[in-house]
Structure formats: C-alpha cells, structure tokens
Short mmCIF file of C-alpha atoms in Angstrom, two decimals:
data_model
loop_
_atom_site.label_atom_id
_atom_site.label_comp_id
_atom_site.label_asym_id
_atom_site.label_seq_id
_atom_site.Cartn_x
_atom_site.Cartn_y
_atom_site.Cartn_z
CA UNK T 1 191.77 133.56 -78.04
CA UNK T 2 192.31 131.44 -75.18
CA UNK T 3 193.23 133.30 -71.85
CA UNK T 4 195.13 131.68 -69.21
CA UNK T 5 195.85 133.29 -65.88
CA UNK T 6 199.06 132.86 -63.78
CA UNK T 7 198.97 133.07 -60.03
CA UNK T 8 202.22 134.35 -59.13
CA UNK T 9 203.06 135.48 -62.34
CA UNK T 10 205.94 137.83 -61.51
CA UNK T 11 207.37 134.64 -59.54
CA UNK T 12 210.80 132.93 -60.08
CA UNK T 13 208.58 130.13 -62.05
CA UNK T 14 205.31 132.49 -62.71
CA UNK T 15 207.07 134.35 -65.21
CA UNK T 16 208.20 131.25 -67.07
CA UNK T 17 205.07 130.47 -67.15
CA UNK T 18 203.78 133.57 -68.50
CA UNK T 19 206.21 133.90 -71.41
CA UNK T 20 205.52 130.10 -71.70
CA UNK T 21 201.63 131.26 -72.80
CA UNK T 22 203.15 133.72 -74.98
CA UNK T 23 205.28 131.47 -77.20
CA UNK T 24 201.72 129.64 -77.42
CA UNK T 25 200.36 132.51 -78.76
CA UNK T 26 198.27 132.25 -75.82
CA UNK T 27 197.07 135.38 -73.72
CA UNK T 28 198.42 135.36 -70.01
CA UNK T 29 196.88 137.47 -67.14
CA UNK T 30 199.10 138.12 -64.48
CA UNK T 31 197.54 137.28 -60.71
CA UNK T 32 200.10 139.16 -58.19
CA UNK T 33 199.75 142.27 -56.12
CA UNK T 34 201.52 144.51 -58.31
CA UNK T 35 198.78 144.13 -60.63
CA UNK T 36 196.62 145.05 -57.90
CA UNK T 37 195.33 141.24 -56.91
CA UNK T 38 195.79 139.99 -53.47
CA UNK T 39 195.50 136.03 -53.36
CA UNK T 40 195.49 135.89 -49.35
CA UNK T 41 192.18 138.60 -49.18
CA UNK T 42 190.91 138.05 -52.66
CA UNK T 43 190.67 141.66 -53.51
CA UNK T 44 190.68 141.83 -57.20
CA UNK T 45 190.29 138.15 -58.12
CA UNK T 46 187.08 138.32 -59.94
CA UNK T 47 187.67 141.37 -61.96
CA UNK T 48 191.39 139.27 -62.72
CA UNK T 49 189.41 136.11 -63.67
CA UNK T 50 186.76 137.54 -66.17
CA UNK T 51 186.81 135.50 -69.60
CA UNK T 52 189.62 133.08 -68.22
CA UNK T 53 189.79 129.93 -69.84
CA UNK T 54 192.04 128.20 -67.42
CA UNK T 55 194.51 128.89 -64.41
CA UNK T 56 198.10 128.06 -63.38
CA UNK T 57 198.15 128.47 -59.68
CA UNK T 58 202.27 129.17 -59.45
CA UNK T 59 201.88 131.15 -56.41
CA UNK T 60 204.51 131.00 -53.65
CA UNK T 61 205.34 132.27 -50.20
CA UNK T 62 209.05 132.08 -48.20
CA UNK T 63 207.95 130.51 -44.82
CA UNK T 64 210.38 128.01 -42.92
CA UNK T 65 207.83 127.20 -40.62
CA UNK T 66 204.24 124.86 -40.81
CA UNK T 67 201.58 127.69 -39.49
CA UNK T 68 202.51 130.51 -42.19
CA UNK T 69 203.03 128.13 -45.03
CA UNK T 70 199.77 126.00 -44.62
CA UNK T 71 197.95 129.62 -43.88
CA UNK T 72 199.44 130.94 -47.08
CA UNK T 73 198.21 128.56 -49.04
CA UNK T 74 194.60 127.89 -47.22
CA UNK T 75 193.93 131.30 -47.83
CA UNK T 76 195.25 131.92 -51.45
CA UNK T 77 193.97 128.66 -53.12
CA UNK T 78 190.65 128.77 -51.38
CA UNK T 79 190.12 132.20 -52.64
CA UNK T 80 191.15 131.41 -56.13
CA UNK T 81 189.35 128.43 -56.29
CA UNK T 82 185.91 130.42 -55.16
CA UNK T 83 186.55 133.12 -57.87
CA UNK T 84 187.63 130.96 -60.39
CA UNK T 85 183.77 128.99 -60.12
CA UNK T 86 182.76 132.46 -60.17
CA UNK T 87 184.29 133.29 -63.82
CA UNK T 88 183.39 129.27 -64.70
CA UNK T 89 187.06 128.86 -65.17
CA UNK T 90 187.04 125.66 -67.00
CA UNK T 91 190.73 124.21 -65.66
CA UNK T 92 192.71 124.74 -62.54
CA UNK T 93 196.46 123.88 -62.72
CA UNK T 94 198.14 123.68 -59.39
CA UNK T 95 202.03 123.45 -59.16
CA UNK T 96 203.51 121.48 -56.43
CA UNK T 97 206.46 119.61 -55.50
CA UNK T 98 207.52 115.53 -55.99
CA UNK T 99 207.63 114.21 -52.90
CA UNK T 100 205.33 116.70 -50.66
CA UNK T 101 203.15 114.28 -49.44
CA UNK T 102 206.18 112.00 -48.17
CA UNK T 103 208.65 114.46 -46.73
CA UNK T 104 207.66 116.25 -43.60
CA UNK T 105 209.46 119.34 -44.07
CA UNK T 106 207.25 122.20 -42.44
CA UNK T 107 206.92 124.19 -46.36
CA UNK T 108 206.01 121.02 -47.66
CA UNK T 109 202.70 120.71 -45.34
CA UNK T 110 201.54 123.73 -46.42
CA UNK T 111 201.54 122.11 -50.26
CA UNK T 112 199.65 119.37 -49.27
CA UNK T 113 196.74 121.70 -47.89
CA UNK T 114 197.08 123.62 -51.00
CA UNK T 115 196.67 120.15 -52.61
CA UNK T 116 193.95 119.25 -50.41
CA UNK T 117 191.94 121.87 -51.08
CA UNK T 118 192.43 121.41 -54.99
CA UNK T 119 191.22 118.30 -55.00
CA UNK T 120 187.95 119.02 -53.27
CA UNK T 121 187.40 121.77 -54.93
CA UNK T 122 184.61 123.41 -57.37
CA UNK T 123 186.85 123.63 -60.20
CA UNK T 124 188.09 120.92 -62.52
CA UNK T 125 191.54 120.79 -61.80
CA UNK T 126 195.22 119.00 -62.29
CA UNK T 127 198.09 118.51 -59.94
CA UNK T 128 201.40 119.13 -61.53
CA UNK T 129 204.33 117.67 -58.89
CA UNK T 130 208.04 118.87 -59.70
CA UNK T 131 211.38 118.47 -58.85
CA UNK T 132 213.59 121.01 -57.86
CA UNK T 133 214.36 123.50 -60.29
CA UNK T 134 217.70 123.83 -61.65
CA UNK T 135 217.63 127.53 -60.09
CA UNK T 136 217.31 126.01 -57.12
CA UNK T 137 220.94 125.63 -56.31
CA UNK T 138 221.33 129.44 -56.88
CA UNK T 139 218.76 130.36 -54.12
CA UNK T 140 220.48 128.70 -52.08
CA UNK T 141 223.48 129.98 -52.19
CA UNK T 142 221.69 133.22 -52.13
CA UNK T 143 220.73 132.80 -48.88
CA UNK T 144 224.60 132.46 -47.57
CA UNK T 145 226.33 135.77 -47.82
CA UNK T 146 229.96 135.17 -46.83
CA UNK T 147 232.73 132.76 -47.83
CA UNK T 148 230.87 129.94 -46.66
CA UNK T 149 227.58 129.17 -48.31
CA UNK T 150 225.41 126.70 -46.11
CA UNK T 151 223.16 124.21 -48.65
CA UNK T 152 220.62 121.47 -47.64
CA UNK T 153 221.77 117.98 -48.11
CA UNK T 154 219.81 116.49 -50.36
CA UNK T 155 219.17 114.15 -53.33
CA UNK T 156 217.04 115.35 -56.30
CA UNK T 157 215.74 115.24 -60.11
CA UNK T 158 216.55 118.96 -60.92
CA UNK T 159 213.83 120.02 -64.11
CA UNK T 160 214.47 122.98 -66.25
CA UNK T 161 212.00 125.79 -65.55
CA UNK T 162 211.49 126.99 -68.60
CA UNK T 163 210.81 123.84 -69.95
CA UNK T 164 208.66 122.93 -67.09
CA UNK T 165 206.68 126.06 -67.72
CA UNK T 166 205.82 124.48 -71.24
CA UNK T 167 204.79 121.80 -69.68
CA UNK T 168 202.11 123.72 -67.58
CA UNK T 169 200.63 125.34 -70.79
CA UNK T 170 200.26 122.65 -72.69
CA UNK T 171 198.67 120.96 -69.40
CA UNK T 172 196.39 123.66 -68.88
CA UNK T 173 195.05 123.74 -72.58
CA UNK T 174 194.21 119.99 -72.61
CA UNK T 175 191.18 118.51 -70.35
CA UNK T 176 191.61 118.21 -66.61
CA UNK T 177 193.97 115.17 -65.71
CA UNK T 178 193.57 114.95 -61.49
CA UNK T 179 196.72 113.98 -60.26
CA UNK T 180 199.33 114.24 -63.56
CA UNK T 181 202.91 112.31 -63.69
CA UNK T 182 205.36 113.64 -61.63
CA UNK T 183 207.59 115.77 -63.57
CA UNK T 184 211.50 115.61 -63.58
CA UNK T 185 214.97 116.63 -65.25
CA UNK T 186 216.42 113.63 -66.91
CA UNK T 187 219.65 112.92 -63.70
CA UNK T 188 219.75 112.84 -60.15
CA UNK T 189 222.28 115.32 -58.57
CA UNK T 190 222.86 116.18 -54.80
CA UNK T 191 222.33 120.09 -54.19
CA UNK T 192 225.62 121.07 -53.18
CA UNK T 193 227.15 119.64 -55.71
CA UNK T 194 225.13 121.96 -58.19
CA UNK T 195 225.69 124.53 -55.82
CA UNK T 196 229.83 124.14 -56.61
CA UNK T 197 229.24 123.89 -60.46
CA UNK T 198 227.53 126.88 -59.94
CA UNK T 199 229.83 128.69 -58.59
CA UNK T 200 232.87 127.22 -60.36
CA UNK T 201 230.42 128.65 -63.50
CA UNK T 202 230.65 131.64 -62.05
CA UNK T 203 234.33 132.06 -61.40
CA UNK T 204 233.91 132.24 -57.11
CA UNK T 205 235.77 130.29 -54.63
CA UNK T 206 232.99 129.97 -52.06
CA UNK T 207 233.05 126.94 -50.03
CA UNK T 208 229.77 125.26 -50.04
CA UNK T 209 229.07 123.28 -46.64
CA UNK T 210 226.42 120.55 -47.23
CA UNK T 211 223.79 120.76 -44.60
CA UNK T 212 221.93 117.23 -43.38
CA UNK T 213 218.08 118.29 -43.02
CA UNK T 214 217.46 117.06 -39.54
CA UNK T 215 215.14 114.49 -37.95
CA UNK T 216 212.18 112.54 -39.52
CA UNK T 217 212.58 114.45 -42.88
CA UNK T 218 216.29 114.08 -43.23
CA UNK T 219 215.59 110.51 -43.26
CA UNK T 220 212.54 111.33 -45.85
CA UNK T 221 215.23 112.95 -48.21
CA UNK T 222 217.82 110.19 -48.02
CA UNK T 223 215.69 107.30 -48.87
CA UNK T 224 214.76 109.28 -52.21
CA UNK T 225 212.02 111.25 -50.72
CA UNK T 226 212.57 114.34 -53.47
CA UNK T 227 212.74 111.55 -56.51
CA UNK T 228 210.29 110.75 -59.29
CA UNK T 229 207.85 108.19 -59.14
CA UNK T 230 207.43 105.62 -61.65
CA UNK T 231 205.83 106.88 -65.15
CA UNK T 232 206.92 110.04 -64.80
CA UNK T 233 206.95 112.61 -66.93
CA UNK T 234 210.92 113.61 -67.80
CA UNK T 235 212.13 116.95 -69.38
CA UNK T 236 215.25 116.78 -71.38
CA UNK T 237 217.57 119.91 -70.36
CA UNK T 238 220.47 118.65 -68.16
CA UNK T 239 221.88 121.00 -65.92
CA UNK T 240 224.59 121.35 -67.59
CA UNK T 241 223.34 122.61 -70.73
CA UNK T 242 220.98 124.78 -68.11
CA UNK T 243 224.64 126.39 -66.98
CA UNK T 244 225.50 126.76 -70.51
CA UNK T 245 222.64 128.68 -71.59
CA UNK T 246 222.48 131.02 -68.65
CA UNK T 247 225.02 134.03 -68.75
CA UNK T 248 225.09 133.88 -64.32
CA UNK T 249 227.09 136.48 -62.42
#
C-alpha cells in the first residue's frame, strides 16, 4: 500500500492532509516532533521516511520577521530533502502560497527559499501554490483579544482546506509536475470582510479594524498580489458553504 508522509502533519493544514490520505485509503506517516521527528535538526527523519512512497512537505513556522522564517525553512526542507534521497522517496510535494514570489512580505521570503531549495533539489518534486485558506480569517482574529480585532487589508482567493488537502493527495500519487497551477477558492473576498461574517456566524459583536500592510508589499497586495494566475486550478467550496459546514464558537 502506498505510504505518504506529511511534514507537519499535526498542522492547521497537515492534518487535512493526513485524513485526506486516509479517505484514499492511503497510509499517512506523520513528520512532527510529537512523533519524535525534528525537521530543523533532522533527528528521526530517516527512520520516519523508510518505505515512503511520496511526501507532502506542509510544514509551518509563526515568524513575522525574514531571518527566522527563511532559517526555518532552509533548515527543515534541506533536511527533508537529504533524507527523503536517502529512503529514494519517489515524489516531493511542497505547499506554498500564490503570490510568494511577488509580495515581499518578510514570511513570504522564507517560502521562496523553501521553494528554492525544492527546485534544486535531489528529489523529484511539485510546487503546489495556494490561496489563503478559508481558516484564515479565524487566525486572525485569533490574534486580537479584545473588542477590537486588528486584520490585514488584503484581497484574496480563499480555498477550502479540506478540499485543498485532496488536492495534495491526488498530486502526490500522480508523477512529479514541477511547478503545478496555482490553486484557488472559486471568489475573491477582502479578509476583513470574512473576518465580520465570521463573527456575525458566530453571534459576537467585535469590531474588526482593517489593517493596510505597509510599504512595498502593501502595494504588492493591492494590485492583486495574493490572486490566481491564469490556468489555475479552482476548488469549488465557497466560503459560505465553508461557514455552513463548520459548527465555530
């Protein structure tokens, strides 16, 4: 049976991804630290990696600045990239963002090294660019704890994890593509208006501020810098049906 390993399984999107393998009938492996992997050292890659057919690099860091984000991802994709020639894992899948090699934003450099490094690597391999997620919205607000909730001004293409996870699978079981479509939901939204439906959804009165991103990638955002390029790849789920489906509290 085929055996497909998730970097930063236990992730907001890993473990999409990993039930995503499931209803494949698929077997996942789950790369994170509580199952005793560390992507930044490499301690317990190639034990994690034995008999792997193909990986789904999902793995993630919070960093607001440049430095951690590009070292992040410098030091977990070139370590899974050496142990996954190691196991002669036949497909690497990475996950990255639309946009992320147009908007400067300082998390959005450290995708393009993670990119970078994909690309020239030993491994056969796809790039998978998304949208924002529909959950996206929610973090946000997450981040605000008061009556006013602070969210970034922009313009986006919001995809449905869970189908998006699908996606990946099926990606990963086919032959290496190089760079893929982008992928995207099917309308364009601005964040903080998602961020209000979300929390007229969820019966609060928090005022939502929107935020302009400042400087050269403010100006990146606004001229469509988030959006899908032509051909790409659209997922049905609207976020509307997303809010339906979703019991949020």
């Amino acid at each position: 049976m085929t055996t497909i390993a998730v970097a930063g399984g236990t992730g907001a999107l890993g473990r999409q991804v990993v039930d995503a393998v499931r209803r494949r009938d698929l077997t996942p492996r789950v790369i994170a630290r509580s199952q005793g992997v560390d992507l930044t050292t490499g301690e317990g890659l190639d034990e994690a990696l034995a008999g792997v057919d193909a990986v789904i690099d999902a793995s993630n860091v919070v960093a607001l600045r440049a430095k951690p984000a590009i070292a992040f991802f410098d030091a977990a994709t070139g370590h899974l990239l050496a142990a996954g020639e190691r196991a002669g894992v036949r497909h690497h899948v990475a996950v990255s963002i639309v946009g992320c090699d147009r908007v400067d934003l300082p998390y959005y450099l450290g995708k393009r090294r993670q990119e970078e490094l994909v690309r020239s690597g030993p491994v056969p391999w796809t790039i998978v660019r998304a949208t924002q997620f529909h959950e996206f919205a929610g973090q946000m607000l997450e981040r605000s704890r008061g009556p006013v909730a602070l969210v970034p001004d922009m313009l986006s293409q919001p995809v449905a994890a869970r189908q998006m996870a699908d996606h990946l699978v099926a990606v990963a079981v086919g032959e290496p593509l190089g760079l893929a479509p982008d992928v995207a939901g099917p309308e364009q939204h601005q964040i903080p208006d998602l961020a209000r439906r979300l929390l007229g959804h969820r019966g609060k009165r928090t005022k939502v501020v929107a935020v302009p991103l400042p400087g050269k990638a403010g100006r990146q955002v606004a001229d469509g810098g988030l959006l899908p390029g032509d051909g790409a790849t659209i997922l049905a789920q609207t976020y509307d049906e997303w809010l339906a489906a979703h019991s949020v509290g």
